[in-house]
Amino acid sequence: MKLTLKIWRQENANAKGKIVDYPIDGIEGDMSFLEMLDVLNEELVAKGDDPVEFDHDCREGICGSCNLQINGEPHGPEKLTTTCQLHMRSFKDGDTIVIEPFRATAFPVIKDLIVDRTSFDRIQQAGGYVSVNTSGNTIDANTIPVNKHDADDSFNAATCIGCGACVAACKNASAMLFTSAKVSQYALLPQGEVEAADRVQAMVRQMDEEGFGNCSNTGACELECPKGISLENIARMNREYLSATTKK
């Protein structure tokens, strides 16, 4: 397979970036998208050029590191698929593929295709946890009854990998889907009820401070989410926030 790659190159956070064209040949359909970039980088290094910097870790679709905008879509054309699990058979011989970093003020570019997503970490640190007093004999979590429907919804929310596709897909660069998923996974469980009001307020406050936009109500975040996180979580977070801010 012969392709033309149009890749965003940017030396550092302060440099001016640009799209650079790279022709590449010999790409097989069974290669993952990141393996294709590995082939490109091997060619660039062999010629003495700087390789294209991109983020990755597990390459199993569970860590969210492989956040690339491919032909204008977060993680590319396949639904419920991360970039590392996207295979080159999704493209045709002779295709031109535009590869960019996720675009958002709260996701500043570090270099080339790597963005700083620590804003997500700070949102979680603001309230995405359950405080437990470990002094003395603690109660085993399995002894607390949890409604199965709530447990399933909590688990589904917890599958969010924090990749940022929701932000990249939203015209307002909103982090509402990510934040609501992290709020939901605790709000649905009895262990999370104690700090529920403080949690949702702290996480929403941090989300706003990071510079993310408001929900656009277009649903692009759910559509592009590789884990299929539901918009119901945003509705739940709004209810949690309203309840927390109107309590007397």
PDB file of N, CA, C and O in Angstrom, residues 112-141:
ATOM      1  N   ASP A 112       5.334  17.820  18.043  1.00  0.00           N
ATOM      2  CA  ASP A 112       4.710  17.076  16.951  1.00  0.00           C
ATOM      3  C   ASP A 112       3.276  16.669  17.300  1.00  0.00           C
ATOM      4  O   ASP A 112       2.395  17.518  17.388  1.00  0.00           O
ATOM      5  N   LEU A 113       3.054  15.374  17.537  1.00  0.00           N
ATOM      6  CA  LEU A 113       1.711  14.848  17.771  1.00  0.00           C
ATOM      7  C   LEU A 113       1.421  14.591  19.246  1.00  0.00           C
ATOM      8  O   LEU A 113       0.383  14.016  19.583  1.00  0.00           O
ATOM      9  N   ILE A 114       2.318  15.033  20.114  1.00  0.00           N
ATOM     10  CA  ILE A 114       2.149  14.802  21.557  1.00  0.00           C
ATOM     11  C   ILE A 114       1.578  16.052  22.214  1.00  0.00           C
ATOM     12  O   ILE A 114       2.102  17.158  22.040  1.00  0.00           O
ATOM     13  N   VAL A 115       0.491  15.883  22.962  1.00  0.00           N
ATOM     14  CA  VAL A 115      -0.106  16.998  23.693  1.00  0.00           C
ATOM     15  C   VAL A 115      -0.039  16.723  25.194  1.00  0.00           C
ATOM     16  O   VAL A 115       0.065  15.580  25.633  1.00  0.00           O
ATOM     17  N   ASP A 116      -0.088  17.787  25.947  1.00  0.00           N
ATOM     18  CA  ASP A 116      -0.083  17.704  27.411  1.00  0.00           C
ATOM     19  C   ASP A 116      -1.521  17.544  27.894  1.00  0.00           C
ATOM     20  O   ASP A 116      -2.315  18.469  27.819  1.00  0.00           O
ATOM     21  N   ARG A 117      -1.859  16.365  28.398  1.00  0.00           N
ATOM     22  CA  ARG A 117      -3.214  16.093  28.880  1.00  0.00           C
ATOM     23  C   ARG A 117      -3.282  16.028  30.403  1.00  0.00           C
ATOM     24  O   ARG A 117      -4.210  15.444  30.964  1.00  0.00           O
ATOM     25  N   THR A 118      -2.311  16.630  31.080  1.00  0.00           N
ATOM     26  CA  THR A 118      -2.313  16.596  32.542  1.00  0.00           C
ATOM     27  C   THR A 118      -3.476  17.387  33.125  1.00  0.00           C
ATOM     28  O   THR A 118      -3.755  17.269  34.322  1.00  0.00           O
ATOM     29  N   SER A 119      -4.160  18.166  32.304  1.00  0.00           N
ATOM     30  CA  SER A 119      -5.372  18.851  32.770  1.00  0.00           C
ATOM     31  C   SER A 119      -6.407  17.816  33.210  1.00  0.00           C
ATOM     32  O   SER A 119      -7.137  18.041  34.184  1.00  0.00           O
ATOM     33  N   PHE A 120      -6.470  16.688  32.527  1.00  0.00           N
ATOM     34  CA  PHE A 120      -7.366  15.603  32.933  1.00  0.00           C
ATOM     35  C   PHE A 120      -6.957  15.051  34.300  1.00  0.00           C
ATOM     36  O   PHE A 120      -7.808  14.735  35.131  1.00  0.00           O
ATOM     37  N   ASP A 121      -5.673  14.921  34.519  1.00  0.00           N
ATOM     38  CA  ASP A 121      -5.187  14.424  35.811  1.00  0.00           C
ATOM     39  C   ASP A 121      -5.621  15.355  36.940  1.00  0.00           C
ATOM     40  O   ASP A 121      -6.037  14.909  38.011  1.00  0.00           O
ATOM     41  N   ARG A 122      -5.523  16.646  36.691  1.00  0.00           N
ATOM     42  CA  ARG A 122      -5.878  17.612  37.735  1.00  0.00           C
ATOM     43  C   ARG A 122      -7.376  17.602  38.029  1.00  0.00           C
ATOM     44  O   ARG A 122      -7.792  17.829  39.168  1.00  0.00           O
ATOM     45  N   ILE A 123      -8.193  17.343  37.008  1.00  0.00           N
ATOM     46  CA  ILE A 123      -9.635  17.222  37.240  1.00  0.00           C
ATOM     47  C   ILE A 123      -9.917  16.022  38.136  1.00  0.00           C
ATOM     48  O   ILE A 123     -10.700  16.101  39.088  1.00  0.00           O
ATOM     49  N   GLN A 124      -9.271  14.906  37.856  1.00  0.00           N
ATOM     50  CA  GLN A 124      -9.467  13.723  38.693  1.00  0.00           C
ATOM     51  C   GLN A 124      -8.957  13.948  40.104  1.00  0.00           C
ATOM     52  O   GLN A 124      -9.587  13.547  41.092  1.00  0.00           O
ATOM     53  N   GLN A 125      -7.811  14.593  40.223  1.00  0.00           N
ATOM     54  CA  GLN A 125      -7.241  14.855  41.544  1.00  0.00           C
ATOM     55  C   GLN A 125      -8.119  15.777  42.386  1.00  0.00           C
ATOM     56  O   GLN A 125      -8.087  15.719  43.617  1.00  0.00           O
ATOM     57  N   ALA A 126      -8.923  16.600  41.696  1.00  0.00           N
ATOM     58  CA  ALA A 126      -9.793  17.528  42.418  1.00  0.00           C
ATOM     59  C   ALA A 126     -10.896  16.812  43.190  1.00  0.00           C
ATOM     60  O   ALA A 126     -11.410  17.348  44.181  1.00  0.00           O
ATOM     61  N   GLY A 127     -11.277  15.615  42.742  1.00  0.00           N
ATOM     62  CA  GLY A 127     -12.365  14.934  43.462  1.00  0.00           C
ATOM     63  C   GLY A 127     -12.627  13.511  43.045  1.00  0.00           C
ATOM     64  O   GLY A 127     -13.543  12.880  43.584  1.00  0.00           O
ATOM     65  N   GLY A 128     -11.861  12.997  42.113  1.00  0.00           N
ATOM     66  CA  GLY A 128     -12.114  11.660  41.608  1.00  0.00           C
ATOM     67  C   GLY A 128     -11.541  10.560  42.469  1.00  0.00           C
ATOM     68  O   GLY A 128     -10.713   9.766  42.017  1.00  0.00           O
ATOM     69  N   TYR A 129     -11.987  10.531  43.703  1.00  0.00           N
ATOM     70  CA  TYR A 129     -11.490   9.513  44.637  1.00  0.00           C
ATOM     71  C   TYR A 129     -12.498   9.353  45.766  1.00  0.00           C
ATOM     72  O   TYR A 129     -13.410  10.163  45.921  1.00  0.00           O
ATOM     73  N   VAL A 130     -12.329   8.313  46.549  1.00  0.00           N
ATOM     74  CA  VAL A 130     -13.135   8.092  47.745  1.00  0.00           C
ATOM     75  C   VAL A 130     -12.195   8.055  48.938  1.00  0.00           C
ATOM     76  O   VAL A 130     -11.257   7.260  48.965  1.00  0.00           O
ATOM     77  N   SER A 131     -12.422   8.934  49.905  1.00  0.00           N
ATOM     78  CA  SER A 131     -11.582   8.951  51.104  1.00  0.00           C
ATOM     79  C   SER A 131     -11.996   7.821  52.035  1.00  0.00           C
ATOM     80  O   SER A 131     -13.184   7.616  52.296  1.00  0.00           O
ATOM     81  N   VAL A 132     -11.020   7.087  52.509  1.00  0.00           N
ATOM     82  CA  VAL A 132     -11.296   5.948  53.386  1.00  0.00           C
ATOM     83  C   VAL A 132     -10.423   6.056  54.631  1.00  0.00           C
ATOM     84  O   VAL A 132      -9.214   6.257  54.526  1.00  0.00           O
ATOM     85  N   ASN A 133     -11.046   5.934  55.780  1.00  0.00           N
ATOM     86  CA  ASN A 133     -10.299   5.923  57.028  1.00  0.00           C
ATOM     87  C   ASN A 133      -9.778   4.502  57.250  1.00  0.00           C
ATOM     88  O   ASN A 133     -10.545   3.570  57.470  1.00  0.00           O
ATOM     89  N   THR A 134      -8.470   4.345  57.192  1.00  0.00           N
ATOM     90  CA  THR A 134      -7.886   3.002  57.274  1.00  0.00           C
ATOM     91  C   THR A 134      -7.455   2.630  58.682  1.00  0.00           C
ATOM     92  O   THR A 134      -6.883   1.565  58.896  1.00  0.00           O
ATOM     93  N   SER A 135      -7.717   3.508  59.629  1.00  0.00           N
ATOM     94  CA  SER A 135      -7.361   3.171  61.009  1.00  0.00           C
ATOM     95  C   SER A 135      -8.401   2.207  61.587  1.00  0.00           C
ATOM     96  O   SER A 135      -9.604   2.374  61.387  1.00  0.00           O
ATOM     97  N   GLY A 136      -7.953   1.201  62.291  1.00  0.00           N
ATOM     98  CA  GLY A 136      -8.881   0.230  62.864  1.00  0.00           C
ATOM     99  C   GLY A 136      -9.335  -0.774  61.822  1.00  0.00           C
ATOM    100  O   GLY A 136      -8.705  -0.966  60.784  1.00  0.00           O
ATOM    101  N   ASN A 137     -10.450  -1.413  62.074  1.00  0.00           N
ATOM    102  CA  ASN A 137     -10.978  -2.425  61.162  1.00  0.00           C
ATOM    103  C   ASN A 137     -11.908  -1.780  60.145  1.00  0.00           C
ATOM    104  O   ASN A 137     -12.959  -1.236  60.500  1.00  0.00           O
ATOM    105  N   THR A 138     -11.509  -1.796  58.896  1.00  0.00           N
ATOM    106  CA  THR A 138     -12.333  -1.224  57.839  1.00  0.00           C
ATOM    107  C   THR A 138     -13.319  -2.260  57.328  1.00  0.00           C
ATOM    108  O   THR A 138     -13.085  -3.463  57.401  1.00  0.00           O
ATOM    109  N   ILE A 139     -14.433  -1.766  56.798  1.00  0.00           N
ATOM    110  CA  ILE A 139     -15.470  -2.647  56.268  1.00  0.00           C
ATOM    111  C   ILE A 139     -15.095  -3.078  54.855  1.00  0.00           C
ATOM    112  O   ILE A 139     -14.718  -2.252  54.019  1.00  0.00           O
ATOM    113  N   ASP A 140     -15.176  -4.354  54.590  1.00  0.00           N
ATOM    114  CA  ASP A 140     -14.906  -4.860  53.253  1.00  0.00           C
ATOM    115  C   ASP A 140     -15.938  -4.293  52.284  1.00  0.00           C
ATOM    116  O   ASP A 140     -17.136  -4.298  52.567  1.00  0.00           O
ATOM    117  N   ALA A 141     -15.450  -3.796  51.143  1.00  0.00           N
ATOM    118  CA  ALA A 141     -16.358  -3.173  50.170  1.00  0.00           C
ATOM    119  C   ALA A 141     -17.431  -4.139  49.683  1.00  0.00           C
ATOM    120  O   ALA A 141     -18.549  -3.735  49.355  1.00  0.00           O
TER     121      ALA A 141
END
